[in-house]
Short mmCIF file of C-alpha atoms and ligand atoms in Angstrom, two decimals:
data_model
loop_
_atom_site.label_atom_id
_atom_site.label_comp_id
_atom_site.label_asym_id
_atom_site.label_seq_id
_atom_site.Cartn_x
_atom_site.Cartn_y
_atom_site.Cartn_z
CA UNK A 22 -1.76 44.90 12.31
CA UNK A 23 -2.28 46.09 8.73
CA UNK A 24 -3.90 49.38 7.34
CA UNK A 25 -7.55 49.28 8.16
CA UNK A 26 -8.75 51.01 4.53
CA UNK A 27 -6.77 48.32 3.84
CA UNK A 28 -8.26 45.70 5.84
CA UNK A 29 -11.77 47.36 4.62
CA UNK A 30 -10.99 46.72 1.27
CA UNK A 31 -10.71 42.85 0.87
CA UNK A 32 -14.82 43.01 1.58
CA UNK A 33 -14.62 44.64 -1.64
CA UNK A 34 -13.99 40.82 -3.21
CA UNK A 35 -16.78 39.35 -2.08
CA UNK A 36 -20.36 39.39 -4.63
CA UNK A 37 -22.86 41.74 -3.53
CA UNK A 38 -25.51 38.83 -2.27
CA UNK A 39 -22.86 37.22 0.11
CA UNK A 40 -21.56 40.65 1.47
CA UNK A 41 -25.35 41.99 1.78
CA UNK A 42 -25.47 38.46 3.87
CA UNK A 43 -22.49 39.44 5.68
CA UNK A 44 -23.81 42.97 6.80
CA UNK A 45 -27.34 41.58 7.77
CA UNK A 46 -25.55 38.83 10.40
CA UNK A 47 -24.00 41.34 11.64
CA UNK A 48 -26.68 43.75 12.49
CA UNK A 49 -28.73 40.40 13.54
CA UNK A 50 -25.07 40.07 16.43
CA UNK A 51 -24.76 43.82 17.07
CA UNK A 52 -28.67 42.80 18.47
CA UNK A 53 -27.67 40.45 20.38
CA UNK A 54 -24.30 42.29 21.69
CA UNK A 55 -22.31 39.72 20.31
CA UNK A 56 -18.99 39.35 18.07
CA UNK A 57 -19.55 37.92 14.60
CA UNK A 58 -16.75 37.30 11.74
CA UNK A 59 -16.13 35.66 8.73
CA UNK A 60 -12.82 33.38 8.95
CA UNK A 61 -10.76 30.80 7.16
CA UNK A 62 -10.83 30.39 3.53
CA UNK A 63 -13.36 33.26 2.58
CA UNK A 64 -10.87 35.54 4.12
CA UNK A 65 -7.63 33.39 2.44
CA UNK A 66 -9.39 33.60 -0.89
CA UNK A 67 -10.43 37.05 -0.61
CA UNK A 68 -6.89 38.25 -0.17
CA UNK A 69 -5.87 36.29 -3.41
CA UNK A 70 -8.63 37.57 -5.06
CA UNK A 71 -9.97 33.69 -5.57
CA UNK A 72 -13.66 33.06 -5.65
CA UNK A 73 -14.64 30.78 -2.81
CA UNK A 74 -18.02 28.66 -1.88
CA UNK A 75 -17.83 28.30 1.60
CA UNK A 76 -19.05 31.57 4.09
CA UNK A 77 -17.56 30.72 7.01
CA UNK A 78 -18.95 32.85 9.93
CA UNK A 79 -17.79 32.99 13.71
CA UNK A 80 -19.97 33.81 16.35
CA UNK A 81 -18.95 35.29 20.66
CA UNK A 82 -22.37 33.37 21.19
CA UNK A 83 -23.97 29.88 21.23
CA UNK A 84 -24.15 29.28 16.99
CA UNK A 85 -27.70 27.41 17.09
CA UNK A 86 -29.01 29.86 18.87
CA UNK A 87 -27.95 32.57 16.31
CA UNK A 88 -28.14 30.53 13.40
CA UNK A 89 -31.80 30.28 14.34
CA UNK A 90 -32.56 33.77 15.19
CA UNK A 91 -30.98 34.51 12.40
CA UNK A 92 -33.24 32.53 10.37
CA UNK A 93 -36.30 33.82 12.03
CA UNK A 94 -35.26 37.23 10.88
CA UNK A 95 -34.00 36.45 7.78
CA UNK A 96 -35.95 33.54 6.35
CA UNK A 97 -34.36 30.36 6.17
CA UNK A 98 -33.46 27.31 8.00
CA UNK A 99 -31.26 25.51 10.19
CA UNK A 100 -29.57 22.27 10.08
CA UNK A 101 -27.79 21.90 13.79
CA UNK A 102 -24.94 20.22 14.65
CA UNK A 103 -25.82 19.54 18.52
CA UNK A 104 -23.03 17.45 18.82
CA UNK A 105 -20.41 20.02 17.83
CA UNK A 106 -22.06 23.08 18.82
CA UNK A 107 -22.35 24.69 15.07
CA UNK A 108 -25.40 24.76 12.48
CA UNK A 109 -25.82 24.99 8.47
CA UNK A 110 -28.10 28.09 7.56
CA UNK A 111 -30.03 28.17 4.77
CA UNK A 112 -31.21 31.40 3.93
CA UNK A 113 -34.44 31.82 1.61
CA UNK A 114 -32.11 33.70 -1.15
CA UNK A 115 -29.69 30.34 -1.33
CA UNK A 116 -27.09 31.84 0.22
CA UNK A 117 -25.36 28.95 2.72
CA UNK A 118 -23.50 29.93 6.05
CA UNK A 119 -21.21 27.86 8.14
CA UNK A 120 -22.49 28.99 12.08
CA UNK A 121 -19.63 27.96 14.02
CA UNK A 122 -18.88 29.68 18.31
CA UNK A 123 -16.06 31.10 18.73
CA UNK A 124 -13.49 28.51 21.05
CA UNK A 125 -10.55 27.29 21.71
CA UNK A 126 -9.74 23.62 21.45
CA UNK A 127 -8.21 21.24 23.99
CA UNK A 128 -6.31 18.17 22.29
CA UNK A 129 -5.81 14.81 24.43
CA UNK A 130 -4.00 13.16 22.28
CA UNK A 131 -2.46 12.78 18.72
CA UNK A 132 -5.35 12.20 16.80
CA UNK A 133 -8.23 12.43 19.12
CA UNK A 134 -10.92 15.14 18.29
CA UNK A 135 -10.64 18.26 20.54
CA UNK A 136 -12.22 19.36 23.89
CA UNK A 137 -13.86 22.83 23.22
CA UNK A 138 -14.47 25.55 25.41
CA UNK A 139 -15.99 28.91 24.31
CA UNK A 140 -13.10 31.87 24.10
CA UNK A 141 -12.71 34.95 21.80
CA UNK A 142 -11.98 35.43 17.87
CA UNK A 143 -8.78 35.71 18.87
CA UNK A 144 -8.27 31.99 20.39
CA UNK A 145 -10.21 31.11 17.74
CA UNK A 146 -8.02 31.78 15.28
CA UNK A 147 -5.33 30.41 16.84
CA UNK A 148 -6.67 27.27 17.09
CA UNK A 149 -6.40 26.77 13.28
CA UNK A 150 -4.35 25.09 11.02
CA UNK A 151 -2.15 27.37 8.89
CA UNK A 152 -1.29 30.88 8.93
CA UNK A 153 -3.31 32.04 6.03
CA UNK A 154 -6.24 30.20 7.29
CA UNK A 155 -5.94 31.96 10.98
CA UNK A 156 -7.67 35.23 9.56
CA UNK A 157 -10.81 36.84 10.51
CA UNK A 158 -13.02 39.96 9.00
CA UNK A 159 -15.49 41.59 11.73
CA UNK A 160 -19.19 41.87 10.36
CA UNK A 161 -20.62 43.72 13.45
CA UNK A 162 -21.29 47.19 12.08
CA UNK A 163 -18.81 48.97 13.91
CA UNK A 164 -15.84 47.72 12.53
CA UNK A 165 -17.62 46.43 9.09
CA UNK A 166 -14.37 44.75 7.15
CA UNK A 167 -12.16 45.24 10.15
CA UNK A 168 -9.02 42.29 9.45
CA UNK A 169 -7.68 39.89 12.37
CA UNK A 170 -4.71 38.47 12.20
CA UNK A 171 -3.21 37.28 15.29
CA UNK A 172 -0.47 34.81 13.32
CA UNK A 173 0.26 37.57 10.50
CA UNK A 174 -1.04 35.07 7.69
CA UNK A 175 -1.43 37.74 5.17
CA UNK A 176 2.58 38.38 4.99
CA UNK A 177 2.63 34.34 4.89
CA UNK A 178 -0.16 35.15 1.85
CA UNK A 179 2.30 37.20 0.12
CA UNK A 180 5.60 35.59 0.66
CA UNK A 181 3.84 32.73 -0.80
CA UNK A 182 4.90 31.01 2.12
CA UNK A 183 2.08 28.20 4.52
CA UNK A 184 3.26 28.39 8.29
CA UNK A 185 1.25 26.60 10.91
CA UNK A 186 0.29 28.44 13.97
CA UNK A 187 2.44 26.52 16.90
CA UNK A 188 4.94 23.48 17.28
CA UNK A 189 2.53 20.99 18.48
CA UNK A 190 0.00 21.72 15.62
CA UNK A 191 0.24 18.56 14.21
CA UNK A 192 0.58 16.62 17.00
CA UNK A 193 -2.36 18.19 18.11
CA UNK A 194 -4.35 16.93 14.93
CA UNK A 195 -2.30 14.40 12.11
CA UNK A 196 -4.90 15.44 9.55
CA UNK A 197 -3.36 19.14 9.54
CA UNK A 198 -0.12 16.88 7.53
CA UNK A 199 -2.69 16.27 4.65
CA UNK A 200 -4.25 19.88 4.11
CA UNK A 201 -0.41 20.89 4.57
CA UNK A 202 0.22 19.57 1.23
CA UNK A 203 -2.68 20.35 -0.39
CA UNK A 204 -3.11 23.51 0.65
CA UNK A 205 1.06 23.93 -0.39
CA UNK A 206 0.00 22.25 -4.17
CA UNK A 207 -2.60 24.40 -4.81
CA UNK A 208 -1.75 27.92 -3.55
CA UNK A 209 1.84 26.86 -5.61
CA UNK A 210 3.66 27.77 -1.59
CA UNK A 211 6.12 26.87 -0.32
CA UNK A 212 6.54 25.85 3.47
CA UNK A 213 8.23 27.44 6.30
CA UNK A 214 11.36 25.41 7.19
CA UNK A 215 10.20 25.18 10.51
CA UNK A 216 6.93 23.58 9.11
CA UNK A 217 8.35 21.62 7.28
CA UNK A 218 10.70 19.97 10.09
CA UNK A 219 7.77 19.12 12.52
CA UNK A 220 5.76 18.12 9.39
CA UNK A 221 8.47 15.29 8.83
CA UNK A 222 8.63 14.93 12.36
CA UNK A 223 5.17 14.29 12.53
CA UNK A 224 5.03 11.58 10.18
CA UNK A 225 8.00 10.15 11.44
CA UNK A 226 6.42 9.67 14.04
CA UNK A 227 3.47 7.82 11.95
CA UNK A 228 1.12 10.33 14.10
CA UNK A 229 -1.11 10.16 11.16
CA UNK A 230 -2.04 6.56 12.07
CA UNK A 231 -3.76 8.05 15.05
CA UNK A 232 -6.42 9.44 13.19
CA UNK A 233 -9.93 8.04 12.22
CA UNK A 234 -10.28 6.74 8.76
CA UNK A 235 -14.01 8.64 8.25
CA UNK A 236 -10.94 11.87 8.80
CA UNK A 237 -8.48 10.55 6.75
CA UNK A 238 -11.04 9.45 3.66
CA UNK A 239 -12.23 12.88 4.67
CA UNK A 240 -8.98 14.37 3.44
CA UNK A 241 -8.10 11.65 0.56
CA UNK A 242 -10.99 13.13 -1.22
CA UNK A 243 -10.33 17.03 -0.99
CA UNK A 244 -7.01 16.43 -2.30
CA UNK A 245 -8.14 13.87 -5.12
CA UNK A 246 -10.61 16.53 -5.92
CA UNK A 247 -8.27 19.26 -6.12
CA UNK A 248 -7.54 19.31 -9.80
CA UNK A 249 -4.41 18.16 -12.18
CA UNK A 250 -2.16 17.48 -9.92
CA UNK A 251 -0.97 14.24 -8.85
CA UNK A 252 2.21 15.29 -6.70
CA UNK A 253 0.48 16.14 -3.52
CA UNK A 254 -0.10 12.34 -3.54
CA UNK A 255 3.77 11.63 -4.59
CA UNK A 256 5.04 14.12 -2.25
CA UNK A 257 2.63 12.12 0.83
CA UNK A 258 4.32 8.86 -0.85
CA UNK A 259 7.84 10.28 -0.19
CA UNK A 260 7.18 11.53 3.28
CA UNK A 261 5.90 8.34 4.36
CA UNK A 262 2.74 9.73 4.81
CA UNK A 263 0.59 7.06 2.10
CA UNK A 264 2.53 4.38 4.58
CA UNK A 265 0.99 5.84 7.80
CA UNK A 266 -2.25 4.68 6.51
CA UNK A 267 -1.54 1.43 5.74
CA UNK A 268 2.37 -0.38 5.70
CA UNK A 269 1.83 -1.84 1.59
CA UNK A 270 0.41 2.24 -0.08
CA UNK A 271 2.46 2.59 -2.30
CA UNK A 272 1.78 4.43 -5.85
CA UNK A 273 1.98 2.99 -9.64
CA UNK A 274 5.82 3.31 -10.34
CA UNK A 275 4.81 5.39 -13.79
CA UNK A 276 1.88 7.13 -11.51
CA UNK A 277 2.86 10.38 -12.76
CA UNK A 278 2.27 9.66 -16.59
CA UNK A 279 -0.86 7.31 -15.84
CA UNK A 280 -2.57 10.58 -13.72
CA UNK A 281 -2.37 12.99 -16.90
CA UNK A 282 -3.21 10.35 -19.14
CA UNK A 283 -6.06 9.69 -16.71
CA UNK A 284 -6.66 13.41 -17.01
CA UNK A 285 -7.15 13.23 -20.59
CA UNK A 286 -9.67 10.31 -20.45
CA UNK A 287 -11.62 12.35 -17.23
CA UNK A 288 -11.52 15.72 -20.09
CA UNK A 289 -12.36 14.27 -23.08
CA UNK A 290 -15.12 12.03 -21.81
CA UNK A 291 -16.01 9.33 -24.21
CA UNK A 292 -19.84 8.32 -23.70
CA UNK A 293 -20.69 7.03 -20.31
CA UNK A 294 -17.07 7.71 -18.96
CA UNK A 295 -19.01 11.61 -18.80
CA UNK A 296 -20.53 10.04 -15.78
CA UNK A 297 -17.10 8.99 -13.67
CA UNK A 298 -16.35 10.94 -10.87
CA UNK A 299 -13.30 12.51 -11.15
CA UNK A 300 -11.43 11.91 -7.39
CA UNK A 301 -12.70 8.10 -7.31
CA UNK A 302 -11.11 7.89 -10.66
CA UNK A 303 -7.68 8.94 -9.26
CA UNK A 304 -8.55 7.51 -6.02
CA UNK A 305 -8.49 3.64 -8.32
CA UNK A 306 -5.12 4.94 -9.74
CA UNK A 307 -3.47 5.65 -6.74
CA UNK A 308 -4.28 2.12 -5.18
CA UNK A 309 -3.55 0.19 -8.51
CA UNK A 310 -0.61 -0.92 -7.66
CA UNK A 311 -1.20 -3.25 -4.84
CA UNK A 312 -3.10 -6.32 -4.27
CA UNK A 313 -6.03 -6.89 -4.08
CA UNK A 314 -5.79 -7.66 -0.06
CA UNK A 315 -3.81 -4.95 0.69
CA UNK A 316 -6.87 -2.58 -0.79
CA UNK A 317 -9.46 -4.35 0.71
CA UNK A 318 -7.10 -3.51 4.08
CA UNK A 319 -6.84 0.23 2.91
CA UNK A 320 -10.07 0.55 2.02
CA UNK A 321 -11.55 -1.26 5.74
CA UNK A 322 -9.00 1.36 7.28
CA UNK A 323 -10.86 4.03 5.40
CA UNK A 324 -14.36 3.65 6.50
CA UNK A 325 -14.27 3.38 2.64
CA UNK A 326 -18.76 3.66 1.25
CA UNK A 327 -19.63 0.98 -0.95
CA UNK A 328 -19.60 2.78 -4.16
CA UNK A 329 -15.69 3.36 -4.02
CA UNK A 330 -15.61 -0.46 -2.77
CA UNK A 331 -17.49 -1.55 -5.98
CA UNK A 332 -14.92 0.72 -8.45
CA UNK A 333 -11.78 -0.64 -6.64
CA UNK A 334 -13.01 -4.55 -6.68
CA UNK A 335 -14.10 -3.96 -10.60
CA UNK A 336 -10.36 -3.24 -11.10
CA UNK A 337 -9.02 -6.21 -10.00
CA UNK A 338 -12.24 -8.07 -11.71
CA UNK A 339 -11.25 -6.57 -14.78
CA UNK A 340 -7.97 -8.39 -14.84
CA UNK A 341 -9.60 -11.68 -13.78
CA UNK A 342 -12.38 -11.86 -16.13
CA UNK A 343 -12.38 -9.24 -19.56
CA UNK A 344 -8.19 -8.37 -19.62
CA UNK A 345 -7.24 -11.82 -21.67
CA UNK A 346 -10.40 -11.57 -23.96
CA UNK A 347 -9.83 -8.35 -24.56
CA UNK A 348 -6.18 -7.51 -25.02
CA UNK A 349 -6.37 -10.97 -27.15
CA UNK A 350 -5.01 -9.97 -31.17
CA UNK A 351 -7.40 -11.89 -32.86
CA UNK A 352 -10.50 -10.31 -33.96
CA UNK A 353 -13.81 -10.50 -31.65
CA UNK A 354 -17.55 -9.89 -32.22
CA UNK A 355 -18.44 -6.53 -31.22
CA UNK A 356 -21.02 -7.81 -28.81
CA UNK A 357 -18.17 -9.25 -26.80
CA UNK A 358 -16.31 -6.39 -26.60
CA UNK A 359 -19.93 -5.15 -25.31
CA UNK A 360 -20.30 -7.87 -22.90
CA UNK A 361 -17.10 -7.63 -21.10
CA UNK A 362 -17.31 -4.26 -20.85
CA UNK A 363 -20.81 -3.13 -19.77
CA UNK A 364 -20.48 -4.70 -16.03
CA UNK A 365 -17.83 -2.18 -15.29
CA UNK A 366 -18.19 1.40 -13.61
CA UNK A 367 -16.96 4.20 -15.83
CA UNK A 368 -13.66 4.85 -13.41
CA UNK A 369 -12.70 1.23 -13.34
CA UNK A 370 -12.90 1.58 -17.47
CA UNK A 371 -11.22 5.16 -17.39
CA UNK A 372 -8.69 3.77 -15.00
CA UNK A 373 -7.85 0.54 -16.96
CA UNK A 374 -7.57 3.02 -20.45
CA UNK A 375 -4.66 5.28 -18.96
CA UNK A 376 -2.01 2.19 -19.19
CA UNK A 377 -3.36 0.58 -21.66
CA UNK A 378 -1.47 -1.31 -25.12
CA UNK A 379 -2.88 0.09 -28.17
CA UNK A 380 -5.25 -2.99 -28.63
CA UNK A 381 -6.77 -2.52 -25.79
CA UNK A 382 -7.81 1.05 -25.63
CA UNK A 383 -9.19 0.17 -29.05
CA UNK A 384 -11.65 -2.17 -28.02
CA UNK A 385 -12.84 -0.03 -24.74
CA UNK A 386 -12.80 3.31 -27.02
CA UNK A 387 -15.26 1.21 -29.31
CA UNK A 388 -16.92 0.63 -26.44
CA UNK A 389 -17.93 4.16 -25.12
CA UNK A 390 -18.04 5.69 -28.38
CA UNK A 391 -20.42 2.90 -30.38
CA UNK A 392 -21.16 -0.06 -28.31
CA UNK A 393 -22.17 1.29 -24.98
CA UNK A 394 -26.12 1.86 -24.29
CA UNK A 395 -27.21 0.07 -28.17
CA UNK A 396 -30.82 -1.24 -27.62
CA UNK A 397 -32.72 -3.14 -29.96
CA UNK A 398 -35.28 -1.58 -31.06
CA UNK A 399 -38.25 -3.85 -29.77
CA UNK A 400 -39.41 -4.22 -26.62
CA UNK A 401 -40.25 -6.25 -23.85
CA UNK A 402 -43.77 -6.19 -24.61
CA UNK A 403 -43.13 -6.05 -28.68
CA UNK A 404 -41.70 -9.29 -28.01
CA UNK A 405 -44.52 -10.76 -25.51
CA UNK A 406 -47.54 -9.62 -29.07
CA UNK A 407 -44.98 -11.58 -31.42
CA UNK A 408 -45.78 -14.04 -29.30
CA UNK A 409 -43.32 -15.24 -26.61
CA UNK A 410 -44.32 -15.57 -22.98
CA UNK A 411 -42.33 -13.80 -20.25
CA UNK A 412 -39.86 -15.05 -18.64
CA UNK A 413 -36.36 -16.13 -19.02
CA UNK A 414 -36.70 -16.86 -22.88
CA UNK A 415 -37.80 -13.72 -23.22
CA UNK A 416 -34.88 -12.50 -21.83
CA UNK A 417 -32.49 -14.45 -23.03
CA UNK A 418 -34.52 -13.41 -26.46
CA UNK A 419 -33.98 -9.95 -25.77
CA UNK A 420 -30.35 -10.13 -24.76
CA UNK A 421 -29.76 -12.43 -28.40
CA UNK A 422 -31.29 -9.33 -30.38
CA UNK A 423 -28.96 -6.91 -28.40
CA UNK A 424 -26.39 -8.68 -29.65
CA UNK A 425 -27.65 -9.34 -33.10
CA UNK A 426 -27.75 -5.44 -33.06
CA UNK A 427 -24.11 -4.79 -31.96
CA UNK A 428 -22.77 -7.14 -34.26
CA UNK A 429 -24.58 -5.44 -37.44
CA UNK A 430 -26.48 -8.24 -38.24
CA UNK A 431 -30.02 -6.32 -37.59
CA UNK A 432 -30.39 -3.32 -38.13
CA UNK A 433 -33.55 -2.11 -38.56
CA UNK A 434 -37.28 -2.94 -36.91
CA UNK A 435 -38.26 -5.17 -39.57
CA UNK A 436 -35.20 -7.10 -39.53
CA UNK A 437 -35.13 -7.74 -35.88
CA UNK A 438 -39.47 -8.46 -36.01
CA UNK A 439 -37.74 -11.28 -38.13
CA UNK A 440 -34.95 -12.05 -36.01
CA UNK A 441 -37.54 -12.71 -32.81
CA UNK A 442 -40.01 -14.85 -35.01
CA UNK A 443 -36.99 -17.31 -36.35
CA UNK A 444 -35.81 -17.85 -32.67
CA UNK A 445 -39.53 -18.28 -32.35
CA UNK A 446 -39.61 -20.69 -34.73
CA UNK A 447 -36.40 -22.24 -33.46
CA UNK A 448 -38.22 -22.93 -30.37
CA UNK A 449 -41.12 -24.63 -31.90
CA UNK A 450 -38.76 -27.04 -33.41
CA UNK A 451 -36.94 -27.60 -30.37
CA UNK A 452 -40.17 -28.23 -28.08
CA UNK A 453 -41.86 -30.63 -31.12
CA UNK A 454 -38.55 -32.76 -30.25
P1 LIG B 6 -11.60 24.69 0.98
O1 LIG B 6 -10.74 26.18 -0.10
O2 LIG B 6 -10.43 23.87 0.52
O3 LIG B 6 -13.34 24.78 1.38
P2 LIG B 6 -10.99 25.94 4.19
O4 LIG B 6 -10.22 26.76 4.55
O5 LIG B 6 -12.34 26.97 3.95
O6 LIG B 6 -10.43 25.68 2.76
P3 LIG B 6 -12.25 24.08 5.73
O7 LIG B 6 -11.97 22.55 5.40
O8 LIG B 6 -13.88 23.88 5.36
O9 LIG B 6 -11.17 24.69 4.99
O10 LIG B 6 -12.31 24.46 6.77
C1 LIG B 6 -12.28 26.36 7.13
C2 LIG B 6 -11.32 26.58 8.39
O11 LIG B 6 -11.51 25.75 9.42
C3 LIG B 6 -9.93 26.52 7.76
O12 LIG B 6 -10.15 27.99 7.05
C4 LIG B 6 -9.08 26.88 8.78
O13 LIG B 6 -9.41 27.94 9.66
C5 LIG B 6 -10.48 25.56 9.88
N1 LIG B 6 -9.39 24.23 10.53
C6 LIG B 6 -10.28 23.40 8.94
N2 LIG B 6 -9.93 22.44 9.41
C7 LIG B 6 -8.53 22.32 10.31
C8 LIG B 6 -8.13 21.69 11.11
N3 LIG B 6 -7.78 20.50 11.12
N4 LIG B 6 -7.06 22.37 12.10
C9 LIG B 6 -7.55 23.70 12.60
N5 LIG B 6 -7.64 23.97 12.04
C10 LIG B 6 -8.41 24.08 10.44
#
């Protein structure tokens, strides 16, 4: 057990608002006669003096009833998750707290969700993934700030070691394979040798394949949301874990170089590239070496949402619809460049840009910096006022006007009006024929 005063100092790294909330929750727990603790990432990050956004509280009590009592007393409201017996407490001053009942878990088979039973805090800590995530700090008034560290997580933190709590850990929950790689990369920690052997054995036994698509996707999203690092994906690839998710999933050969180019593009976004979601762009790069049929099967396996599917489909579509034109050495009008690129998501363009040669790169850059968002000054209503009826002809004339603007054929409102009048005259001549 670490020195009590030293442990109390942990809470000194939290913001005063967080501390105040924890003291309030501790008071409510005291009134209910139950133990209450802040646990997991927030304790780990406080010791590492890193900021942590999540506030996870565990109570030796019914979590939903506890959260509702806290919301009544402190002002706020509760989102109940009856199926899991957990709650999110949204306090009126904006602090969000995840509340769970202290529990143990029993896994019937790898990849299954566990059977849970309420248990004291120590058992709750022992069911967790890694020793560094298995610490709690008491928030009851008596003993406020006391560190509970039954698996010596603090020593592992100091030594920079990631260690599972027991030998069956990866079997119980193979998503921990992905979590293991994520945490070791984030903190640059080494794996304890037994943990590494267990990790390799879990991957060799293909345990990751037993996990539901949603849970894997969630972990992949988290891995890809950690910034600037291709190495976790690379490690998963070399371990064989990507192949456990889909047998043909391999990273692109020069992935590290492409990833760092993609990073530069995302960090210095041109125009609408600023709206790209970095993890989705990184995901696209990670699947870019797969043929479209395998990519679709992988997305089905991961039960991916439509936003990601559209982005991934866009990359295949780019090759079919746009690449040849945009890579051609011959001169092409700016409006053609615009029209070829306007239908693609910014994530798709970011990945194409990361791997493009000079001609394509120059055209995408031109599109993002000058062409995207160029609109005529005149609106549909202006065209009606000039004598066009609403309908397809008007739509086509607006599109022609936009192309004329992109190509510099019209540069002012007066020129636009003249362009439309001429289009109407040409139409009249055609109709009279
Ligand atoms: P992050 O900083 O990435 O949010 P975190 O440690 O807060 O990290 P969460 O996924 O929010 O991670 O989980 C909160 C805590 O719940 C963890 O610290 C860990 O104790 C426990 N935990 C989460 N997922 C698992 C798991 N699959 N197996 C065991 N324990 C887990």
